[in-house]
Amino acid sequence: MTDARFPYGRKGHVPPVMGAPALEARAVCVAYPGASRPALDGVSLCVPVGAHVALVGPNGSGKSTLLKAAANLLPLRSGELRVYGNPPGACHHRVAYLPQRSRIDWRFPITVRGLVTTGRYVHLGWLRRPGPRDDDAVADVLDLLGLSALAERQIGQLSGGQQQRALLARALAQEADLLLLDEPLNAVDAETRAIVADVLAKLRRQGKTVVVATHDLGRLESDFDGALYLTAGREMPPPPGAFVGVPVGQHRA
Amino acid sequence: MSWLFDPLQHAFMQSALLAAALVGVTCATIGVYVVLRRMAFIGDALAHTILPGLVVAYLFGWSLLGGALAAGLASALVISWLARREAIREDTAIGIVFTGMFALGVLLMSTQRSFRDLSQMLFGNILGVTSIDLLLIAGVALLVVAALALFHKELELTSVDPLYAQIVGLSPDLVRYALLFLLALTVVVGIQAVGVVLTSALLITPAAAAALLSNRLPRMMLIATLVAVGSGVGGLYASYYFNVSSGAAIVLACTACFGVVWLARAVLAPR
C-alpha cells in the first residue's frame, strides 16, 4: 500500500512478521537523560492486532513515555519493544502517533487541508507530490472529523478542540494500522469528545489497533478491550472494581 | 521616458540590473523560510563569517566563491559542533563564531594597503559584476529555486511539525543542514550585490513584508520576490542618478517597501 519510490528513513518499510502482535513490550526500561529514576521500569504489554487498549495512570506514570518509545522517539535502556514483530521505526507508515502536546508551529502558513495532507507524506517519500488518491483520503478524514468547512483556514485560526481534531485527522490520513493516541480527550470541547468517540468506533469496525493513554476512566468498558494501569513507571494491579477486560500486562495468562 | 532607458545603454548597468534581479529572486524565496523558521540571526551570521574566506581567497588569488563557501560551511560545522551537547545554546555559539570570523576578516584586511578593494566585500559591488559572476549568480538562483520547489513537502513538514517529520522517518536535521547549505550559497551571491553587512536585509525584509500580506506560502514567495527584484532595480536607478552606494540604496528600497506595507496594514486592518 505504500508506494514511495524514495522512502524517508534508511530502514524503509519492513513488512510485518506473520502472527506477531501489533505492539509487544518485554520488561521495557526507558530513562530520560539526567532523570533520577527511569520513566518506565520493567513494563510488559501485549496488544493483539485489532485490539483497543487503554494505558491508565496519573501524570508521570509513564503512559506517554511508552507511546513515545513505540513511535521510535525514545531509545530503550533495556528490555525489548516490537511493533508488528519488528523494532520500532521499521515501518513508519503503519504507526500513527498523536502527541499530547505537539510542537507544531501554529503560525506557519499552511491550511488545515495542507496539515492533514502531511499525513500522506510517509507514503509519498521524496520527490512525489500528493495525487488524487491522497486528496480523496484527506477529504474523507476532514469530513469524518467535521473539519470540511474549515479546510481552507490557516491552522492558527482553529480553536483548541479543532486543532486536536486536525491532528487526529492527520493521523487517520496516514491510514496506519496501529494508532498511538496520547490523551486525545484532554482539555477538548464536547463536540470534539463526541467526534473522537465516533472515530474510535469506526476504527474498531475497520479492525485497526488502537492504544490510548488516558486518565478518563469513565467509558473504558465500552471503548476498550483491555487496560494497563501504570504508576511511577511500573505496572500496578487494577484498582478494586476497575475495568480489566482482556489481560494485556505482565500478569496475563 | 529617457530617464528609464538611458542607464540601460551602459553594459555595466545591464549586468548590474540582471544581477540584482537574480539575487532578488534567490534571497526572497529562501528568505521566506528564513523568516518562517526564525533563522534571521543565522542568516546574518553566515554573511559575516564568510568575510575571512573572501579576504584569504582575494589575497592568494583563489576563487572568491570557493573561499566564501569554505568559510561559510566551516562556520556552520563549528557552530553545530559547539551547540551539540547543549552546554552552549545555539544562538550563543553563532554569536561567538560569527563575531570571531568577522574580526579575523577585518584583521586580515587591515594588513593590506589596498583596503579599498576589500571594502567592496563589506558593502558590495554590483556595478562591477563580471560575466562569470553573472553566470554564477544565475546558477545559484536556479539551484535554490529548484531545490525549494522539489523539496517543498519536506521543508514544509519539518517547519510546521519537526516531531511528526521525525516519526515518519524524515530527519529534521537533514533538512535543516540542506537549508543551511542553500542559505550559504545564497549569502555568497547576496554579498556580490549588497555586501557582507547588508545581505541579511535581502533575506529578511522582503519576506517579512510578504508575511504581512499573505498567509499562503507560494503567494508569500511571489510577493517577496516582487519586493526584492523591484528594490534591486529601484535601488540601482537611485544609485545611478544620485551617485549613492548601490548596496545601501537597494536595502533602503526594501526597507521602504516594508514600511509602506506595515503602514498600509496598520491603517486598513480592521481593529
XYZ file of C-alpha atoms in Angstrom:
524
model
C 0.000 0.000 0.000
C 2.992 2.281 0.365
C 4.496 3.032 -2.999
C 7.139 5.646 -2.245
C 9.939 5.345 -4.737
C 12.388 7.114 -2.415
C 11.022 6.472 1.096
C 12.031 8.597 4.102
C 14.373 6.918 6.551
C 17.058 4.382 5.847
C 15.153 1.374 7.132
C 12.409 1.806 4.582
C 9.207 -0.110 5.028
C 9.650 -3.548 6.553
C 6.668 -5.927 6.187
C 5.030 -7.147 9.435
C 6.037 -10.509 10.899
C 3.201 -13.020 10.376
C 1.214 -13.665 13.542
C 3.069 -11.064 15.621
C 1.056 -8.788 17.942
C 0.640 -5.152 16.890
C 2.643 -3.956 19.878
C 4.659 -6.012 22.314
C 6.800 -4.763 25.207
C 9.006 -7.008 27.338
C 10.467 -5.582 30.564
C 10.927 -2.195 28.928
C 13.025 0.417 30.768
C 13.311 3.978 29.485
C 15.163 6.799 31.225
C 15.341 10.469 30.257
C 18.863 11.935 30.388
C 19.531 13.482 33.797
C 16.440 11.995 35.484
C 16.963 10.326 38.857
C 14.617 7.391 38.225
C 13.584 5.708 34.964
C 10.333 6.876 33.391
C 9.462 3.257 32.570
C 10.756 0.488 34.791
C 10.223 -3.050 33.533
C 6.846 -2.683 31.839
C 5.472 -5.515 29.707
C 2.497 -5.313 27.396
C 0.934 -7.275 24.542
C -1.576 -5.632 22.233
C -3.016 -8.137 19.709
C -3.861 -6.970 16.199
C -7.253 -5.248 16.185
C -7.431 -4.680 19.966
C -8.198 -1.355 21.636
C -6.110 -0.938 24.791
C -6.005 1.897 27.343
C -2.932 2.950 29.294
C -4.301 4.378 32.534
C -2.437 6.339 35.176
C -1.712 9.761 36.657
C 0.737 12.270 35.170
C 4.300 10.971 35.306
C 3.193 7.331 35.369
C 4.947 6.548 32.084
C 1.959 6.355 29.701
C 3.331 8.953 27.324
C 6.825 7.501 27.563
C 5.585 4.081 26.470
C 3.808 5.593 23.449
C 6.868 7.667 22.512
C 9.108 4.616 22.715
C 6.690 2.701 20.469
C 6.772 5.628 17.997
C 10.588 5.366 17.977
C 11.079 8.774 19.584
C 12.945 7.459 22.645
C 15.667 4.815 22.914
C 15.196 1.919 25.362
C 17.649 1.466 28.226
C 16.807 -2.228 28.443
C 14.062 -4.654 27.509
C 12.507 -5.242 24.144
C 9.853 -3.449 22.132
C 8.314 -4.877 18.948
C 5.855 -3.306 16.531
C 4.330 -5.957 14.266
C 7.314 -8.115 15.233
C 9.880 -5.513 14.111
C 11.892 -2.929 16.061
C 10.136 0.472 16.427
C 10.682 2.675 13.392
C 10.996 -0.206 10.913
C 7.591 0.560 9.439
C 6.803 4.251 9.882
C 3.765 4.166 7.649
C 1.987 1.506 9.773
C 2.158 3.513 13.003
C 0.461 6.847 13.663
C 1.186 8.801 16.827
C -0.810 11.679 18.278
C 1.305 13.508 20.881
C -0.250 15.033 23.986
C 1.450 18.356 23.405
C 2.526 18.888 19.839
C 5.446 21.078 18.903
C 3.557 22.466 15.935
C 4.262 25.991 14.724
C 0.606 27.062 14.531
C 1.581 30.360 12.846
C 3.135 28.631 9.834
C 1.274 29.465 6.588
C -0.410 26.122 5.958
C -4.120 25.337 5.699
C -5.949 22.676 7.688
C -6.157 20.649 4.472
C -2.414 21.113 3.973
C -1.645 19.948 7.512
C -3.815 16.850 7.149
C -2.169 16.141 3.788
C 1.218 15.913 5.538
C -0.161 12.637 6.944
C 0.174 11.242 3.401
C 3.844 12.207 3.012
C 5.137 8.971 4.547
C 3.537 7.128 1.616
C 4.954 9.548 -0.953
C 8.578 9.871 0.154
C 10.992 12.207 -1.587
C 10.047 13.975 -4.834
C 6.493 12.625 -5.222
C 3.591 15.022 -4.931
C 0.181 14.190 -3.439
C -2.145 12.783 -6.121
C -5.934 12.332 -6.465
C -5.928 9.296 -4.149
C -4.226 11.342 -1.432
C -6.661 14.224 -1.955
C -9.602 11.814 -1.604
C -8.218 10.271 1.580
C -7.710 13.749 3.062
C -11.213 14.902 2.066
C -12.688 11.781 3.716
C -10.987 12.295 7.089
C -11.754 16.039 7.069
C -15.390 15.087 6.645
C -15.217 12.412 9.338
C -13.778 14.871 11.864
C -16.172 17.696 10.988
C -13.430 19.915 9.559
C -14.576 20.202 5.922
C -15.926 23.722 6.391
C -12.628 24.812 7.989
C -10.337 23.091 5.469
C -9.018 26.263 3.810
C -8.311 28.110 7.075
C -4.791 28.736 8.258
C -4.164 26.303 11.139
C -3.686 29.061 13.745
C -7.295 30.158 13.222
C -8.724 26.984 14.789
C -9.899 26.543 18.378
C -8.057 24.140 20.674
C -10.532 21.315 20.084
C -10.443 21.874 16.320
C -6.642 21.793 16.353
C -6.736 18.497 18.232
C -9.185 17.143 15.614
C -6.911 18.342 12.801
C -4.033 16.377 14.330
C -6.227 13.288 14.713
C -7.291 13.782 11.081
C -3.644 13.760 10.015
C -3.027 10.557 11.987
C -6.052 8.972 10.230
C -4.982 10.265 6.804
C -1.818 8.246 7.259
C -4.065 5.129 7.101
C -1.924 3.462 9.743
C -2.778 0.074 11.257
C -1.637 0.953 14.783
C -2.687 4.278 16.287
C -0.957 5.580 19.418
C -3.093 8.362 20.900
C -1.770 10.321 23.893
C -4.631 11.891 25.891
C -6.777 12.617 22.823
C -9.595 13.905 25.045
C -7.527 16.157 27.276
C -8.968 19.691 27.512
C -11.238 19.477 24.463
C -14.838 20.576 23.938
C -17.910 18.300 23.999
C -18.207 18.299 20.185
C -14.628 17.035 19.847
C -15.219 14.361 22.510
C -18.259 13.044 20.636
C -16.397 13.025 17.315
C -13.371 11.236 18.807
C -15.693 8.547 20.263
C -17.232 8.056 16.782
C -13.763 7.810 15.262
C -12.701 5.146 17.768
C -15.843 3.141 16.969
C -15.124 3.411 13.248
C -11.504 2.319 13.749
C -12.806 -0.729 15.607
C -15.072 -1.642 12.696
C -12.057 -1.306 10.375
C -10.057 -3.683 12.549
C -7.390 -1.088 13.414
C -5.323 -1.437 16.573
C -5.515 1.487 18.999
C -3.520 2.275 22.149
C -4.782 5.290 24.091
C -3.113 6.937 27.077
C -5.846 8.373 29.273
C -6.942 9.267 32.763
C -10.586 9.292 31.709
C -11.739 6.058 33.319
C -15.430 6.696 32.738
C -16.032 4.968 29.404
C -13.359 2.280 29.381
C -15.695 -0.707 29.250
C -17.487 0.419 26.127
C -14.430 1.719 24.253
C -11.650 -0.713 25.102
C -10.823 -4.407 25.201
C -8.150 -4.176 27.872
C -6.293 -1.761 30.137
C -2.807 -1.414 31.606
C -2.579 0.516 34.883
C 0.666 2.408 35.416
C 2.067 4.323 38.390
C 5.573 5.793 38.613
C 6.775 3.821 35.615
C 5.585 0.392 36.826
C 2.531 -1.710 36.150
C 0.034 -1.725 39.033
C -2.755 -4.196 39.727
C -6.102 -2.718 38.636
C -7.791 -0.658 41.378
C -10.687 -2.536 43.045
C -13.738 -2.545 40.815
C -11.843 -1.012 37.879
C -12.211 -2.167 34.295
C -9.868 -5.056 33.386
C -11.144 -6.675 30.198
C -8.678 -8.872 28.373
C -5.411 -9.046 30.351
C -2.691 -7.206 28.434
C 0.039 -6.626 31.023
C 2.583 -8.735 32.897
C 0.112 -10.950 34.707
C -1.728 -12.123 31.623
C -2.414 -15.794 31.280
C 10.963 58.046 -20.708
C 14.638 58.684 -21.394
C 15.354 58.578 -17.645
C 14.236 54.936 -17.764
C 16.254 53.877 -20.793
C 19.404 55.990 -20.521
C 21.055 53.815 -17.879
C 20.407 50.715 -19.993
C 22.865 51.946 -22.622
C 25.707 51.094 -20.283
C 26.821 47.461 -20.253
C 27.682 47.671 -16.522
C 24.119 48.773 -15.754
C 22.646 45.911 -17.790
C 24.768 43.389 -15.907
C 24.008 45.030 -12.571
C 20.248 45.032 -13.189
C 20.293 41.391 -14.225
C 22.381 40.507 -11.177
C 20.088 42.476 -8.851
C 17.022 40.690 -10.245
C 18.592 37.218 -9.909
C 19.904 37.907 -6.412
C 16.477 39.294 -5.521
C 14.693 36.121 -6.629
C 17.138 33.887 -4.734
C 17.165 35.848 -1.489
C 13.413 36.429 -1.461
C 12.343 32.809 -1.995
C 14.708 31.245 0.545
C 14.178 34.295 2.764
C 10.544 33.247 3.297
C 11.803 30.083 5.008
C 14.460 32.076 6.888
C 11.713 34.286 8.332
C 9.192 31.484 8.983
C 11.786 29.259 10.663
C 13.162 32.170 12.708
C 16.631 31.826 11.166
C 17.202 35.580 10.721
C 20.143 35.610 13.117
C 21.923 32.690 11.468
C 21.394 34.266 8.029
C 23.122 37.431 9.176
C 25.842 35.409 10.903
C 26.556 33.363 7.766
C 27.096 36.550 5.777
C 29.603 37.829 8.344
C 31.512 34.554 8.785
C 32.233 34.490 5.070
C 34.460 37.589 5.229
C 37.785 35.899 6.151
C 37.200 33.342 3.383
C 36.725 36.131 0.874
C 39.810 38.012 2.074
C 42.065 34.949 2.056
C 40.844 33.966 -1.411
C 41.443 37.517 -2.636
C 44.980 37.662 -1.187
C 46.002 34.340 -2.730
C 44.173 34.903 -5.970
C 41.800 31.973 -5.451
C 38.148 31.846 -6.429
C 36.200 34.223 -4.175
C 33.194 31.927 -4.263
C 35.302 28.958 -3.162
C 36.766 30.929 -0.264
C 33.359 32.189 0.779
C 31.779 28.740 0.639
C 34.624 27.133 2.589
C 34.377 29.749 5.336
C 30.580 29.506 5.445
C 30.489 25.712 5.662
C 33.336 25.595 8.210
C 31.466 28.062 10.413
C 28.211 26.113 10.128
C 30.051 22.938 11.191
C 31.801 24.621 14.133
C 28.513 26.163 15.275
C 26.646 22.853 15.270
C 29.629 21.126 16.956
C 29.750 23.752 19.744
C 25.990 23.605 20.314
C 25.853 19.807 20.105
C 25.880 18.987 23.846
C 23.658 21.888 24.856
C 26.383 23.218 27.152
C 26.198 26.277 24.901
C 22.944 27.414 23.318
C 22.937 27.568 19.545
C 22.403 31.331 19.334
C 25.329 31.860 21.717
C 27.525 29.575 19.590
C 26.507 31.514 16.471
C 27.334 34.803 18.197
C 30.800 33.591 19.208
C 31.731 32.114 15.837
C 30.369 34.882 13.634
C 31.969 37.770 15.507
C 35.271 35.879 15.714
C 35.277 35.114 11.998
C 34.257 38.669 11.087
C 37.032 40.109 13.281
C 39.511 37.728 11.622
C 38.379 39.024 8.223
C 38.783 42.675 9.271
C 42.223 41.878 10.753
C 43.365 40.258 7.506
C 42.006 43.199 5.532
C 43.877 45.700 7.708
C 47.199 44.057 6.795
C 46.650 45.136 3.191
C 47.303 48.557 1.731
C 44.597 48.311 -0.928
C 41.843 48.455 1.664
C 39.546 49.970 -0.926
C 39.207 46.770 -2.982
C 38.343 44.846 0.105
C 35.799 47.348 1.326
C 33.723 46.270 -1.661
C 33.253 42.987 0.164
C 31.739 44.808 3.110
C 29.350 46.874 1.042
C 29.036 45.027 -2.266
C 29.979 45.983 -5.786
C 27.065 45.133 -8.007
C 28.146 47.709 -10.622
C 31.336 45.708 -11.151
C 29.895 42.203 -11.693
C 31.692 40.270 -14.420
C 30.007 37.866 -16.827
C 31.471 34.949 -14.829
C 29.899 36.399 -11.669
C 26.591 36.671 -13.515
C 26.760 33.061 -14.634
C 27.464 32.015 -11.049
C 24.608 34.126 -9.678
C 22.241 32.616 -12.257
C 23.407 29.101 -11.349
C 22.786 29.657 -7.633
C 19.377 31.209 -8.361
C 18.379 28.183 -10.423
C 19.677 25.711 -7.828
C 17.989 27.416 -4.870
C 14.621 27.868 -6.575
C 14.668 24.304 -7.959
C 15.604 22.828 -4.558
C 12.877 24.797 -2.780
C 10.315 23.552 -5.327
C 11.456 19.903 -5.330
C 11.700 19.657 -1.540
C 8.712 21.829 -0.731
C 6.946 18.935 1.051
C 9.878 18.182 3.306
C 10.663 21.847 4.088
C 7.012 22.466 4.892
C 6.627 19.425 7.148
C 9.875 19.935 9.091
C 8.960 23.609 9.563
C 5.408 23.017 10.807
C 5.959 19.884 12.878
C 9.519 18.548 13.218
C 8.348 15.875 15.669
C 5.922 14.351 13.178
C 8.590 14.510 10.451
C 10.881 12.500 12.714
C 8.164 9.905 13.345
C 7.658 9.254 9.640
C 11.423 8.888 9.172
C 12.170 12.324 7.719
C 15.119 13.767 9.650
C 14.528 17.454 10.545
C 18.306 17.840 10.996
C 18.993 16.640 7.447
C 16.520 19.181 6.040
C 17.971 21.898 8.256
C 21.529 21.225 7.045
C 20.373 21.229 3.425
C 18.636 24.551 4.005
C 21.782 25.965 5.659
C 23.826 24.871 2.648
C 21.420 26.631 0.263
C 21.480 29.639 2.573
C 25.288 29.739 2.444
C 25.164 29.741 -1.374
C 22.510 32.465 -1.330
C 24.524 34.612 1.042
C 27.595 34.336 -1.186
C 25.693 35.779 -4.157
C 23.917 38.279 -1.909
C 27.339 39.627 -0.932
C 28.003 40.424 -4.602
C 25.000 42.714 -4.562
C 24.927 44.449 -1.209
C 27.985 43.192 0.705
C 28.566 41.278 3.913
C 26.946 43.770 6.246
C 23.643 44.183 4.417
C 22.991 40.735 2.904
C 20.631 39.628 5.634
C 18.391 42.590 4.746
C 17.717 40.995 1.338
C 16.840 37.712 3.058
C 14.598 39.108 5.746
C 12.967 42.383 4.763
C 11.133 41.304 1.550
C 9.985 38.061 3.191
C 8.809 39.919 6.291
C 6.793 42.328 4.124
C 5.275 39.361 2.265
C 4.362 37.630 5.541
C 2.288 40.684 6.471
C 0.308 40.449 3.223
C -0.434 36.733 2.870
C -0.699 33.519 4.829
C -0.134 31.254 1.835
C 3.430 30.144 1.244
C 3.606 30.341 -2.592
C 1.982 33.787 -2.562
C 4.436 34.911 0.134
C 7.329 33.841 -2.083
C 5.847 35.697 -5.043
C 5.310 38.922 -3.093
C 8.783 38.723 -1.523
C 10.285 38.245 -4.990
C 8.429 41.275 -6.370
C 9.638 43.390 -3.435
C 13.259 42.200 -3.732
C 13.507 42.499 -7.523
C 11.695 45.857 -7.512
C 14.003 47.153 -4.791
C 17.065 45.865 -6.636
C 16.097 47.700 -9.823
C 14.860 50.801 -7.982
C 17.983 50.955 -5.828
C 20.239 50.721 -8.877
C 18.416 53.586 -10.613
C 18.688 55.683 -7.465
C 22.384 54.878 -7.288
C 22.817 55.843 -10.975
C 21.074 59.200 -10.762
C 22.047 60.343 -7.270
C 25.505 58.780 -7.223
C 24.964 56.953 -3.929
C 26.071 53.485 -2.771
C 24.144 50.887 -4.778
C 24.039 48.298 -1.948
C 22.689 50.777 0.566
C 20.136 52.104 -1.960
C 18.838 48.561 -2.667
C 18.489 47.740 1.026
C 16.775 51.065 1.783
C 14.321 50.391 -1.071
C 13.445 47.052 0.608
C 13.070 48.807 3.952
C 10.782 51.403 2.349
C 8.598 48.632 0.832
C 8.308 47.013 4.258
C 7.428 50.371 5.816
C 4.684 51.013 3.266
C 3.186 47.545 3.780
C 3.342 47.942 7.548
C 1.633 51.335 7.459
C -0.996 50.195 4.942
C -1.857 47.273 7.174
C -1.984 49.422 10.282
C -4.336 51.889 8.567
C -6.528 49.423 6.642
C -6.699 46.443 9.017
C -9.924 46.211 10.994
C -9.339 46.599 14.694
